[in-house]
Amino acid sequence: MQVVITDWQEVAGMGVRCGQMLVFFKDTATTEIYTLSLHDALPICHLEIYYAVSGMGAVCHTINPRLFPPQIAYIAAHANDRVIFTDLTFVKLLEEIAGELPGVEAFIVMTDEDHMPKTSLPNVQCYERLVHGHSPDHDYPDPDQNPPSPLSHSSVTPCPPTRLPHRHLPPTLDRCASRL
């Protein structure tokens, strides 16, 4: 596991860059961004994504990577996820289930150019290359606090997973506090 030393100002700047990059995929306030990660490659990416997605008024959908591939495919398809962020660990898994994810427009691998894998995933992108093409100086619009922001699915029962949306208010307060 890679150790990353940073501060909240840098995380906020990278989150803003990530948010600017994600605006391309956002056409409604219900756009859902899916993350599948063990935080091994670039552990700070997941935090940046969480704040970026919430800040732009979209939904950050984290998926339990310990689920079986059919469950992961079901959850991503059920949630209508449009962008999937993954670390290197799950590229092969996503290659196997990509055909079951018709709504996904891009797969973004949380790594740098030097570690980008050869993959059969459609429209695969490198996180570091995409994010560093944007400025950390950008203000988000003020999102409505009531629509969901983080989204999870229950996955501990034998029944199909159930959506568990959370409101924008806690991440919004976190974002405001990070600017102090």
C-alpha positions as protocol buffer text, in pm:
chain_id: "A"
residue {
  index: 1
  type: MET
  ca { x: 0 y: 0 z: 0 }
}
residue {
  index: 2
  type: GLN
  ca { x: 124 y: 344 z: -96 }
}
residue {
  index: 3
  type: VAL
  ca { x: 147 y: 606 z: 179 }
}
residue {
  index: 4
  type: VAL
  ca { x: 25 y: 949 z: 73 }
}
residue {
  index: 5
  type: ILE
  ca { x: 107 y: 1259 z: 275 }
}
residue {
  index: 6
  type: THR
  ca { x: -123 y: 1550 z: 205 }
}
residue {
  index: 7
  type: ASP
  ca { x: -336 y: 1816 z: 371 }
}
residue {
  index: 8
  type: TRP
  ca { x: -700 y: 1920 z: 341 }
}
residue {
  index: 9
  type: GLN
  ca { x: -619 y: 2212 z: 112 }
}
residue {
  index: 10
  type: GLU
  ca { x: -457 y: 1977 z: -139 }
}
residue {
  index: 11
  type: VAL
  ca { x: -745 y: 1728 z: -109 }
}
residue {
  index: 12
  type: ALA
  ca { x: -991 y: 2013 z: -169 }
}
residue {
  index: 13
  type: GLY
  ca { x: -795 y: 2130 z: -476 }
}
residue {
  index: 14
  type: MET
  ca { x: -781 y: 1780 z: -623 }
}
residue {
  index: 15
  type: GLY
  ca { x: -1150 y: 1732 z: -542 }
}
residue {
  index: 16
  type: VAL
  ca { x: -1233 y: 2049 z: -736 }
}
residue {
  index: 17
  type: ARG
  ca { x: -1023 y: 1928 z: -1032 }
}
residue {
  index: 18
  type: CYS
  ca { x: -1200 y: 1594 z: -1021 }
}
residue {
  index: 19
  type: GLY
  ca { x: -1536 y: 1769 z: -1006 }
}
residue {
  index: 20
  type: GLN
  ca { x: -1453 y: 1978 z: -1312 }
}
residue {
  index: 21
  type: MET
  ca { x: -1358 y: 1661 z: -1497 }
}
residue {
  index: 22
  type: LEU
  ca { x: -1686 y: 1494 z: -1395 }
}
residue {
  index: 23
  type: VAL
  ca { x: -1901 y: 1783 z: -1518 }
}
residue {
  index: 24
  type: PHE
  ca { x: -1867 y: 1623 z: -1862 }
}
residue {
  index: 25
  type: PHE
  ca { x: -2073 y: 1327 z: -1739 }
}
residue {
  index: 26
  type: LYS
  ca { x: -2330 y: 1524 z: -1540 }
}
residue {
  index: 27
  type: ASP
  ca { x: -2650 y: 1614 z: -1717 }
}
residue {
  index: 28
  type: THR
  ca { x: -2890 y: 1590 z: -1422 }
}
residue {
  index: 29
  type: ALA
  ca { x: -2865 y: 1616 z: -1046 }
}
residue {
  index: 30
  type: THR
  ca { x: -2918 y: 1242 z: -1026 }
}
residue {
  index: 31
  type: THR
  ca { x: -2601 y: 1138 z: -1208 }
}
residue {
  index: 32
  type: GLU
  ca { x: -2445 y: 856 z: -1013 }
}
residue {
  index: 33
  type: ILE
  ca { x: -2071 y: 797 z: -994 }
}
residue {
  index: 34
  type: TYR
  ca { x: -1968 y: 449 z: -883 }
}
residue {
  index: 35
  type: THR
  ca { x: -1648 y: 368 z: -695 }
}
residue {
  index: 36
  type: LEU
  ca { x: -1499 y: 21 z: -659 }
}
residue {
  index: 37
  type: SER
  ca { x: -1177 y: 40 z: -465 }
}
residue {
  index: 38
  type: LEU
  ca { x: -965 y: -108 z: -189 }
}
residue {
  index: 39
  type: HIS
  ca { x: -768 y: 217 z: -164 }
}
residue {
  index: 40
  type: ASP
  ca { x: -445 y: 36 z: -257 }
}
residue {
  index: 41
  type: ALA
  ca { x: -308 y: 222 z: -559 }
}
residue {
  index: 42
  type: LEU
  ca { x: -376 y: 588 z: -491 }
}
residue {
  index: 43
  type: PRO
  ca { x: -564 y: 590 z: -159 }
}
residue {
  index: 44
  type: ILE
  ca { x: -636 y: 960 z: -166 }
}
residue {
  index: 45
  type: CYS
  ca { x: -830 y: 935 z: -495 }
}
residue {
  index: 46
  type: HIS
  ca { x: -1135 y: 790 z: -328 }
}
residue {
  index: 47
  type: LEU
  ca { x: -1153 y: 1084 z: -86 }
}
residue {
  index: 48
  type: GLU
  ca { x: -1109 y: 1334 z: -370 }
}
residue {
  index: 49
  type: ILE
  ca { x: -1385 y: 1163 z: -568 }
}
residue {
  index: 50
  type: TYR
  ca { x: -1620 y: 1157 z: -270 }
}
residue {
  index: 51
  type: TYR
  ca { x: -1592 y: 1533 z: -223 }
}
residue {
  index: 52
  type: ALA
  ca { x: -1595 y: 1610 z: -597 }
}
residue {
  index: 53
  type: VAL
  ca { x: -1913 y: 1415 z: -663 }
}
residue {
  index: 54
  type: SER
  ca { x: -2094 y: 1559 z: -364 }
}
residue {
  index: 55
  type: GLY
  ca { x: -1975 y: 1911 z: -444 }
}
residue {
  index: 56
  type: MET
  ca { x: -2113 y: 1896 z: -797 }
}
residue {
  index: 57
  type: GLY
  ca { x: -2453 y: 1775 z: -676 }
}
residue {
  index: 58
  type: ALA
  ca { x: -2423 y: 1420 z: -809 }
}
residue {
  index: 59
  type: VAL
  ca { x: -2438 y: 1091 z: -619 }
}
residue {
  index: 60
  type: CYS
  ca { x: -2128 y: 905 z: -500 }
}
residue {
  index: 61
  type: HIS
  ca { x: -2215 y: 537 z: -509 }
}
residue {
  index: 62
  type: THR
  ca { x: -1968 y: 318 z: -323 }
}
residue {
  index: 63
  type: ILE
  ca { x: -1988 y: -54 z: -385 }
}
residue {
  index: 64
  type: ASN
  ca { x: -1872 y: -326 z: -147 }
}
residue {
  index: 65
  type: PRO
  ca { x: -1586 y: -494 z: -334 }
}
residue {
  index: 66
  type: ARG
  ca { x: -1632 y: -816 z: -136 }
}
residue {
  index: 67
  type: LEU
  ca { x: -1953 y: -897 z: -323 }
}
residue {
  index: 68
  type: PHE
  ca { x: -1972 y: -1157 z: -597 }
}
residue {
  index: 69
  type: PRO
  ca { x: -1941 y: -1026 z: -957 }
}
residue {
  index: 70
  type: PRO
  ca { x: -2313 y: -1081 z: -1039 }
}
residue {
  index: 71
  type: GLN
  ca { x: -2409 y: -876 z: -731 }
}
residue {
  index: 72
  type: ILE
  ca { x: -2172 y: -595 z: -826 }
}
residue {
  index: 73
  type: ALA
  ca { x: -2312 y: -591 z: -1182 }
}
residue {
  index: 74
  type: TYR
  ca { x: -2671 y: -592 z: -1051 }
}
residue {
  index: 75
  type: ILE
  ca { x: -2606 y: -301 z: -813 }
}
residue {
  index: 76
  type: ALA
  ca { x: -2426 y: -86 z: -1071 }
}
residue {
  index: 77
  type: ALA
  ca { x: -2694 y: -150 z: -1335 }
}
residue {
  index: 78
  type: HIS
  ca { x: -2978 y: -95 z: -1085 }
}
residue {
  index: 79
  type: ALA
  ca { x: -2831 y: 237 z: -975 }
}
residue {
  index: 80
  type: ASN
  ca { x: -2784 y: 355 z: -1337 }
}
residue {
  index: 81
  type: ASP
  ca { x: -2421 y: 439 z: -1269 }
}
residue {
  index: 82
  type: ARG
  ca { x: -2269 y: 635 z: -1558 }
}
residue {
  index: 83
  type: VAL
  ca { x: -1903 y: 651 z: -1453 }
}
residue {
  index: 84
  type: ILE
  ca { x: -1710 y: 385 z: -1265 }
}
residue {
  index: 85
  type: PHE
  ca { x: -1390 y: 468 z: -1078 }
}
residue {
  index: 86
  type: THR
  ca { x: -1180 y: 167 z: -995 }
}
residue {
  index: 87
  type: ASP
  ca { x: -837 y: 87 z: -866 }
}
residue {
  index: 88
  type: LEU
  ca { x: -607 y: -158 z: -1043 }
}
residue {
  index: 89
  type: THR
  ca { x: -734 y: -448 z: -831 }
}
residue {
  index: 90
  type: PHE
  ca { x: -1075 y: -455 z: -1000 }
}
residue {
  index: 91
  type: VAL
  ca { x: -997 y: -392 z: -1367 }
}
residue {
  index: 92
  type: LYS
  ca { x: -1020 y: -764 z: -1454 }
}
residue {
  index: 93
  type: LEU
  ca { x: -1348 y: -799 z: -1262 }
}
residue {
  index: 94
  type: LEU
  ca { x: -1496 y: -503 z: -1449 }
}
residue {
  index: 95
  type: GLU
  ca { x: -1381 y: -652 z: -1780 }
}
residue {
  index: 96
  type: GLU
  ca { x: -1588 y: -960 z: -1695 }
}
residue {
  index: 97
  type: ILE
  ca { x: -1908 y: -769 z: -1613 }
}
residue {
  index: 98
  type: ALA
  ca { x: -1877 y: -468 z: -1847 }
}
residue {
  index: 99
  type: GLY
  ca { x: -2135 y: -620 z: -2084 }
}
residue {
  index: 100
  type: GLU
  ca { x: -2392 y: -609 z: -1803 }
}
residue {
  index: 101
  type: LEU
  ca { x: -2341 y: -234 z: -1749 }
}
residue {
  index: 102
  type: PRO
  ca { x: -2504 y: -68 z: -2050 }
}
residue {
  index: 103
  type: GLY
  ca { x: -2540 y: 273 z: -1884 }
}
residue {
  index: 104
  type: VAL
  ca { x: -2172 y: 313 z: -1800 }
}
residue {
  index: 105
  type: GLU
  ca { x: -2012 y: 577 z: -2022 }
}
residue {
  index: 106
  type: ALA
  ca { x: -1657 y: 561 z: -1882 }
}
residue {
  index: 107
  type: PHE
  ca { x: -1432 y: 350 z: -1664 }
}
residue {
  index: 108
  type: ILE
  ca { x: -1170 y: 560 z: -1485 }
}
residue {
  index: 109
  type: VAL
  ca { x: -875 y: 376 z: -1335 }
}
residue {
  index: 110
  type: MET
  ca { x: -738 y: 548 z: -1025 }
}
residue {
  index: 111
  type: THR
  ca { x: -372 y: 542 z: -1120 }
}
residue {
  index: 112
  type: ASP
  ca { x: -109 y: 739 z: -1307 }
}
residue {
  index: 113
  type: GLU
  ca { x: 4 y: 691 z: -1669 }
}
residue {
  index: 114
  type: ASP
  ca { x: 299 y: 471 z: -1568 }
}
residue {
  index: 115
  type: HIS
  ca { x: 71 y: 212 z: -1405 }
}
residue {
  index: 116
  type: MET
  ca { x: -222 y: 224 z: -1646 }
}
residue {
  index: 117
  type: PRO
  ca { x: -307 y: -136 z: -1744 }
}
residue {
  index: 118
  type: LYS
  ca { x: -385 y: -277 z: -2086 }
}
residue {
  index: 119
  type: THR
  ca { x: -757 y: -350 z: -2070 }
}
residue {
  index: 120
  type: SER
  ca { x: -1056 y: -438 z: -2282 }
}
residue {
  index: 121
  type: LEU
  ca { x: -1283 y: -198 z: -2088 }
}
residue {
  index: 122
  type: PRO
  ca { x: -1464 y: 44 z: -2319 }
}
residue {
  index: 123
  type: ASN
  ca { x: -1380 y: 413 z: -2285 }
}
residue {
  index: 124
  type: VAL
  ca { x: -1120 y: 355 z: -2014 }
}
residue {
  index: 125
  type: GLN
  ca { x: -941 y: 663 z: -1880 }
}
residue {
  index: 126
  type: CYS
  ca { x: -649 y: 736 z: -1647 }
}
residue {
  index: 127
  type: TYR
  ca { x: -753 y: 928 z: -1334 }
}
residue {
  index: 128
  type: GLU
  ca { x: -434 y: 1129 z: -1290 }
}
residue {
  index: 129
  type: ARG
  ca { x: -425 y: 1238 z: -1656 }
}
residue {
  index: 130
  type: LEU
  ca { x: -789 y: 1350 z: -1651 }
}
residue {
  index: 131
  type: VAL
  ca { x: -777 y: 1531 z: -1319 }
}
residue {
  index: 132
  type: HIS
  ca { x: -451 y: 1718 z: -1373 }
}
residue {
  index: 133
  type: GLY
  ca { x: -594 y: 1877 z: -1688 }
}
residue {
  index: 134
  type: HIS
  ca { x: -819 y: 2096 z: -1472 }
}
residue {
  index: 135
  type: SER
  ca { x: -767 y: 2392 z: -1239 }
}
residue {
  index: 136
  type: PRO
  ca { x: -808 y: 2368 z: -860 }
}
residue {
  index: 137
  type: ASP
  ca { x: -962 y: 2718 z: -869 }
}
residue {
  index: 138
  type: HIS
  ca { x: -1333 y: 2668 z: -924 }
}
residue {
  index: 139
  type: ASP
  ca { x: -1641 y: 2720 z: -711 }
}
residue {
  index: 140
  type: TYR
  ca { x: -1916 y: 2463 z: -711 }
}
residue {
  index: 141
  type: PRO
  ca { x: -2277 y: 2567 z: -738 }
}
residue {
  index: 142
  type: ASP
  ca { x: -2470 y: 2542 z: -414 }
}
residue {
  index: 143
  type: PRO
  ca { x: -2642 y: 2203 z: -438 }
}
residue {
  index: 144
  type: ASP
  ca { x: -2981 y: 2130 z: -289 }
}
residue {
  index: 145
  type: GLN
  ca { x: -2933 y: 1955 z: 47 }
}
residue {
  index: 146
  type: ASN
  ca { x: -3226 y: 1717 z: 6 }
}
residue {
  index: 147
  type: PRO
  ca { x: -3145 y: 1489 z: -290 }
}
residue {
  index: 148
  type: PRO
  ca { x: -2920 y: 1190 z: -220 }
}
residue {
  index: 149
  type: SER
  ca { x: -2544 y: 1239 z: -219 }
}
residue {
  index: 150
  type: PRO
  ca { x: -2368 y: 927 z: -96 }
}
residue {
  index: 151
  type: LEU
  ca { x: -2548 y: 611 z: -196 }
}
residue {
  index: 152
  type: SER
  ca { x: -2495 y: 259 z: -74 }
}
residue {
  index: 153
  type: HIS
  ca { x: -2680 y: -68 z: -116 }
}
residue {
  index: 154
  type: SER
  ca { x: -2752 y: -313 z: 161 }
}
residue {
  index: 155
  type: SER
  ca { x: -2563 y: -629 z: 79 }
}
residue {
  index: 156
  type: VAL
  ca { x: -2582 y: -846 z: 390 }
}
residue {
  index: 157
  type: THR
  ca { x: -2902 y: -1033 z: 314 }
}
residue {
  index: 158
  type: PRO
  ca { x: -2978 y: -1305 z: 60 }
}
residue {
  index: 159
  type: CYS
  ca { x: -3236 y: -1071 z: -100 }
}
residue {
  index: 160
  type: PRO
  ca { x: -3143 y: -837 z: -386 }
}
residue {
  index: 161
  type: PRO
  ca { x: -2955 y: -532 z: -255 }
}
residue {
  index: 162
  type: THR
  ca { x: -3165 y: -230 z: -158 }
}
residue {
  index: 163
  type: ARG
  ca { x: -3074 y: 135 z: -224 }
}
residue {
  index: 164
  type: LEU
  ca { x: -2980 y: 338 z: 84 }
}
residue {
  index: 165
  type: PRO
  ca { x: -2951 y: 704 z: -22 }
}
residue {
  index: 166
  type: HIS
  ca { x: -2811 y: 969 z: 212 }
}
residue {
  index: 167
  type: ARG
  ca { x: -2864 y: 1345 z: 193 }
}
residue {
  index: 168
  type: HIS
  ca { x: -2617 y: 1610 z: 68 }
}
residue {
  index: 169
  type: LEU
  ca { x: -2607 y: 1798 z: 399 }
}
residue {
  index: 170
  type: PRO
  ca { x: -2323 y: 1611 z: 580 }
}
residue {
  index: 171
  type: PRO
  ca { x: -2079 y: 1624 z: 283 }
}
residue {
  index: 172
  type: THR
  ca { x: -2180 y: 1986 z: 219 }
}
residue {
  index: 173
  type: LEU
  ca { x: -2097 y: 2078 z: 580 }
}
residue {
  index: 174
  type: ASP
  ca { x: -1767 y: 1889 z: 551 }
}
residue {
  index: 175
  type: ARG
  ca { x: -1685 y: 2085 z: 233 }
}
residue {
  index: 176
  type: CYS
  ca { x: -1763 y: 2416 z: 404 }
}
residue {
  index: 177
  type: ALA
  ca { x: -1553 y: 2324 z: 707 }
}
residue {
  index: 178
  type: SER
  ca { x: -1256 y: 2231 z: 486 }
}
residue {
  index: 179
  type: ARG
  ca { x: -1248 y: 2588 z: 352 }
}
residue {
  index: 180
  type: LEU
  ca { x: -1200 y: 2740 z: 699 }
}
